Short mmCIF file of C-alpha atoms in Angstrom, two decimals:
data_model
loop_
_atom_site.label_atom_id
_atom_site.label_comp_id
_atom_site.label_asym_id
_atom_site.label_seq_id
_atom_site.Cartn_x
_atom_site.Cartn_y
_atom_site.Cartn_z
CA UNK D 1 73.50 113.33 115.67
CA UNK D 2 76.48 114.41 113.36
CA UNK D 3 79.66 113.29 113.19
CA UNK D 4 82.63 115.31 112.93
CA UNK D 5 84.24 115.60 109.62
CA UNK D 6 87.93 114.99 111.45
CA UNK D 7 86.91 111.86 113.82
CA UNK D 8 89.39 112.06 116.94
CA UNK D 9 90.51 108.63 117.51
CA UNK D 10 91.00 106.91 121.32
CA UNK D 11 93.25 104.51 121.43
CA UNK D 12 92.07 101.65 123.58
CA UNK D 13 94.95 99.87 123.71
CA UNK D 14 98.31 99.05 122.70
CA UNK D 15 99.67 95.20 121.13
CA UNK D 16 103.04 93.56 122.61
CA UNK D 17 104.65 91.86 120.50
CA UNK D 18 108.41 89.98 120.13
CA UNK D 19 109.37 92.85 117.51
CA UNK D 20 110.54 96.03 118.64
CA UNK D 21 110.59 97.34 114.93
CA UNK D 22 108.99 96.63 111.73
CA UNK D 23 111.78 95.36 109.90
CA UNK D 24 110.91 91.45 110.16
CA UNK D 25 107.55 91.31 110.80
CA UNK D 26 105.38 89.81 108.73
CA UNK D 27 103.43 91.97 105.65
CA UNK D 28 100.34 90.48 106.62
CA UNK D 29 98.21 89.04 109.72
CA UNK D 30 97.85 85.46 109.82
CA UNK D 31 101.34 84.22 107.60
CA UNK D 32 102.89 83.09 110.47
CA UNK D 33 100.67 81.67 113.49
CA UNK D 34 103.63 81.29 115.48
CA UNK D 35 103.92 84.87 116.24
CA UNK D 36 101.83 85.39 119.21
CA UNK D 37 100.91 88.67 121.15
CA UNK D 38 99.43 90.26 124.03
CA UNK D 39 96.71 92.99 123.76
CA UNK D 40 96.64 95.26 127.01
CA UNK D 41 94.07 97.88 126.94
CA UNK D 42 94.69 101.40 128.28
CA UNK D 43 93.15 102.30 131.81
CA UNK D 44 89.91 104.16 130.39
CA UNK D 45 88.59 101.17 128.57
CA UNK D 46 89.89 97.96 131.01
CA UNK D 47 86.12 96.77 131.77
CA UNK D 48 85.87 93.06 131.39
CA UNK D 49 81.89 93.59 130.44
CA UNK D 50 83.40 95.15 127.35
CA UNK D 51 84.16 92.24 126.31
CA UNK D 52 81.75 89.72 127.66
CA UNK D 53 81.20 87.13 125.43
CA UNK D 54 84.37 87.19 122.94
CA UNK D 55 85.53 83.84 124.06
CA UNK D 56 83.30 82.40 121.59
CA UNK D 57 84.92 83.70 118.86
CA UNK D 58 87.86 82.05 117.09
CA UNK D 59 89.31 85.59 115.09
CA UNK D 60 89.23 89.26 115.71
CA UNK D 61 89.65 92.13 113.16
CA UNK D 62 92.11 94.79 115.20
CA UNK D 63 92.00 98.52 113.77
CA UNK D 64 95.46 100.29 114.80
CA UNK D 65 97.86 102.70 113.79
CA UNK D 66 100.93 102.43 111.89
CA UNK D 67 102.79 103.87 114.56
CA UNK D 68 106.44 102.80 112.79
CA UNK D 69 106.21 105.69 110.33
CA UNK D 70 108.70 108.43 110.06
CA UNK D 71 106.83 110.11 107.22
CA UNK D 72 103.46 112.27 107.69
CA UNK D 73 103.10 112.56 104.11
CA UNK D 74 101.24 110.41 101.86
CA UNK D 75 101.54 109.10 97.83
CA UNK D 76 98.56 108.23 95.46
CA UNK D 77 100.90 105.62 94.18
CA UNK D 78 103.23 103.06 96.30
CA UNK D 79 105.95 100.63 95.31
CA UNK D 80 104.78 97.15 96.87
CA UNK D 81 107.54 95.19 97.84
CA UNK D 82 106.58 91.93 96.44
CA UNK D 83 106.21 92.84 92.85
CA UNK D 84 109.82 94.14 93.36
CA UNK D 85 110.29 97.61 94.74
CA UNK D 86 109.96 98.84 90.79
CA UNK D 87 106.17 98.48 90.10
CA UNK D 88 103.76 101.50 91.30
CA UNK D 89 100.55 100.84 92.13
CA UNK D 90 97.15 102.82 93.35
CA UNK D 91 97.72 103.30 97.59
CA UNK D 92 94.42 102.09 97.57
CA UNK D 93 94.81 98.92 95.92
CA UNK D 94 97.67 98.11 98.65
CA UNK D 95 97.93 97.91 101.99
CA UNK D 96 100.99 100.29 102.19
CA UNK D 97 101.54 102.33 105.15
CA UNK D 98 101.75 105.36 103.60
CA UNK D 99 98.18 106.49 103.53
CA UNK D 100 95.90 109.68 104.06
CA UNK D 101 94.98 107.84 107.39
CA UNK D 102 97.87 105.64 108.82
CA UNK D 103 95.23 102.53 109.74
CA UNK D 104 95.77 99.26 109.90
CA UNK D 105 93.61 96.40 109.73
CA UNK D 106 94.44 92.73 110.80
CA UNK D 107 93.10 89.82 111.15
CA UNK D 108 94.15 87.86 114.22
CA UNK D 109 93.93 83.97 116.17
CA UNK D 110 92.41 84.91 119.69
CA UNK D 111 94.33 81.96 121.44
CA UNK D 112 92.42 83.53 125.06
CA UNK D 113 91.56 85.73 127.60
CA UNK D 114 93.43 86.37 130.45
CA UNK D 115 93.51 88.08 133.85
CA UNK D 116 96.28 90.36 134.86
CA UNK D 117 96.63 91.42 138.47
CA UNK D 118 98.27 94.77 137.05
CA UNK D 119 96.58 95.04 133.35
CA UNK D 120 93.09 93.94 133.98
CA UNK D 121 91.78 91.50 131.30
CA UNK D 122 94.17 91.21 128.60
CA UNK D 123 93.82 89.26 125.10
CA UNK D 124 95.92 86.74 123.84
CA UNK D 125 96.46 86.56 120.10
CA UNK D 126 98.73 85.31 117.37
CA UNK D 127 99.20 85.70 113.54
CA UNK D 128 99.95 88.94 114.45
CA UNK D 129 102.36 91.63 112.09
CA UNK D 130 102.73 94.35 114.36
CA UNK D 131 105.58 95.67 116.35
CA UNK D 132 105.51 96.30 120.42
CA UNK D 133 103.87 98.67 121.66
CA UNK D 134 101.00 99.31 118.52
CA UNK D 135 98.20 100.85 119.49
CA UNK D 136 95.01 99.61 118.56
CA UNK D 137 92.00 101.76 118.11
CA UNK D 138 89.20 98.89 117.57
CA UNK D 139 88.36 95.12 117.85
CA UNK D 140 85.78 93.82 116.10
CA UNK D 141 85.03 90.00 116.06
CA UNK D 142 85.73 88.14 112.89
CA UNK D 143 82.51 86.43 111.57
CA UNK D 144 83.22 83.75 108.84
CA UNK D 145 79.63 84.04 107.34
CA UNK D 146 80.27 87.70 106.29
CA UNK D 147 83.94 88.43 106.66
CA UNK D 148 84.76 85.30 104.57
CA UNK D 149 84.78 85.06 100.47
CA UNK D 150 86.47 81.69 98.76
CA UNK D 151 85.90 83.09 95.45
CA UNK D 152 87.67 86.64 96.03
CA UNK D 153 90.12 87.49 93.46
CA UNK D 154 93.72 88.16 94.65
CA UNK D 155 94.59 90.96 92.11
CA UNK D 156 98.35 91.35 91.63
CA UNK D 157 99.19 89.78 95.42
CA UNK D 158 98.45 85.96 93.57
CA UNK D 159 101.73 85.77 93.08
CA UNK D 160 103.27 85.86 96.61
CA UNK D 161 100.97 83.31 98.28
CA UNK D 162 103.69 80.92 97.48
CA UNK D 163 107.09 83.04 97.83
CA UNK D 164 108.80 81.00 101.07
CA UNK D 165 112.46 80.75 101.67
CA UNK D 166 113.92 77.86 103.34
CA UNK D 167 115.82 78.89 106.35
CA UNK D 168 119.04 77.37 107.45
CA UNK D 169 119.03 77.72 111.08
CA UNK D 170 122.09 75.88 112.96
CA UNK D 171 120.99 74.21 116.05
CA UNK D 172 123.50 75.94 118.53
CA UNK D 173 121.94 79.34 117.52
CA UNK D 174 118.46 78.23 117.40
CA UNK D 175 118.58 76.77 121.20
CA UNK D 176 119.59 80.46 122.14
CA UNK D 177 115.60 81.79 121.39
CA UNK D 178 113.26 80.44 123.97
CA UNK D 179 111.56 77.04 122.55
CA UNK D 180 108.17 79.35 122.62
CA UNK D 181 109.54 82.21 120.25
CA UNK D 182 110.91 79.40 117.64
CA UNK D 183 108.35 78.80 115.13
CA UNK D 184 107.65 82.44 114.80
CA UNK D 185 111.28 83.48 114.58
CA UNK D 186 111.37 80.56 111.69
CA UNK D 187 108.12 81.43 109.63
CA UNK D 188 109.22 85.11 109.77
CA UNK D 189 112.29 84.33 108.50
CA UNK D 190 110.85 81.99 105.94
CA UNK D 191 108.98 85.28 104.76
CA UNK D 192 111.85 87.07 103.50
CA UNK D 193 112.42 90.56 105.72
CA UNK D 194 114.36 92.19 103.29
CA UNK D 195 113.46 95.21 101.78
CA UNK D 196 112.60 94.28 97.89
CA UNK D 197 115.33 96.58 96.17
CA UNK D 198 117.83 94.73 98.54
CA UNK D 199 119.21 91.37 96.72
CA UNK D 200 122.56 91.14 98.08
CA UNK D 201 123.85 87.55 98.80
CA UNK D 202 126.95 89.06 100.61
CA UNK D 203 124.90 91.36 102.98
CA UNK D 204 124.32 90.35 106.02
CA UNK D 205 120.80 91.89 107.67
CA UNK D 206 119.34 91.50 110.90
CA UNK D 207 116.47 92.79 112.99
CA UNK D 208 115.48 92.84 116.80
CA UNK D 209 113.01 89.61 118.13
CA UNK D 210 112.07 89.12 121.93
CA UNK D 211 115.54 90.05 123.17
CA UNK D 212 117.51 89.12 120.71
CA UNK D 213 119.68 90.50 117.13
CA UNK D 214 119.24 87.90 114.75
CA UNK D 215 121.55 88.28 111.76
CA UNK D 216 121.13 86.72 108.53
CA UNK D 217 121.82 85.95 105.07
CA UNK D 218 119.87 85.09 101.81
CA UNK D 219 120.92 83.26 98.54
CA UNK D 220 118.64 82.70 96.21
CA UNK D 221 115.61 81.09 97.84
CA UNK D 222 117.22 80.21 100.93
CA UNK D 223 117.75 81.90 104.16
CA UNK D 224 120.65 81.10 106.45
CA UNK D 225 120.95 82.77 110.13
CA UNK D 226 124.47 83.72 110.66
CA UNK D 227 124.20 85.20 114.50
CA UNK D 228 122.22 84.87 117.09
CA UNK D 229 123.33 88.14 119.73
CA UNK D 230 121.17 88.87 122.97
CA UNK D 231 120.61 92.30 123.23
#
């Protein structure tokens, strides 16, 4: 049987996360653990033999869309944000956004599965870098005997694996996020959210997270949060 040249894609179901935009999130799955999710799949595809016998595995690889985009257009170069803002680079040897095909690809913790009285079975995750609401086209499980390679080379990311700011976070604003929302708020943080042609010590930025505006400032290699506002 042939397939079509222009594959329609279903989406099966859609991520809910603490981030109702993309500006915070992480750049990649798995940086920050502490950002934890809920995947709830649309009503077509909620049959719990679907996924009969995923329990057993630790990670999943989720295929979704990069929903967040306000262009339609694509570039054969990009400007990644860690080497700058300034440095172009082949789309294809990033993981920009701006693509022919607006797909994603992350790898994810599945911390379990669940049973909803209103969703069905729904899957827990965390590491995740997407905002609410993504919708995911494909899970596939993660299998460490042919997924993982030690001895890859890193190309020009090599030189982020280590880029962490230390956040100042004063207690009285950090009791205002719920005790469970902490460590994520805190290692996204830690990953510098600002756009890379944005070094401003005066500005102050801040971004949306599970209810609430955090606002924030950056100095050098540290991070201080200047407001915590409920929304």
């Amino acid at each position: 049987m042939e397939h079509p040249d222009n594959l329609e894609l279903k989406v099966i179901a859609r991520l809910h996360s603490a981030f109702p935009t993309k500006f915070g999130l992480p750049r990649q799955s798995g940086l920050v653990e502490g950002i934890d999710a809920t995947i709830v799949f649309e009503p077509d595809y909620r049959f719990p033999e679907a996924l009969r016998g995923i329990e057993d595995f630790t990670h999943l690889w989720l295929v979704w869309g990069f929903s967040g985009n306000r262009h339609n257009d694509w570039s054969p170069t990009v400007r990644p944000p860690r080497l700058g803002g300034n440095t172009r680079m082949g789309v294809f040897a990033t993981r920009s956004p701006f693509r022919p095909n607006p797909l994603g690809l992350s790898c994810v913790k599945l911390i379990g599965v669940e049973q909803d009285s209103t969703n069905g079975t729904v899957l827990r995750v965390a590491g995740v870098d997407m905002m609410d609401g993504t919708p995911i086209y494909d899970i596939k499980p993660y299998i460490p005997y042919a997924d993982c390679h030690p001895d890859a080379s890193q190309g020009f990311t090599r030189q982020n694996q280590d880029y962490l700011l230390e956040v100042v976070f004063p207690e009285d604003l950090l009791e205002l996020i719920p005790a469970a929302r902490r460590d994520g708020l805190i290692g996204a943080l830690a990953h510098d959210p600002r756009p890379a042609y944005q070094r401003d010590p005066e500005r102050v930025y801040g971004f949306e997270y599970a209810g609430f505006e955090v606002r924030f400032s950056v100095s050098e290699k540290q991070l201080t949060v200047r407001e915590v506002l409920q929304k």
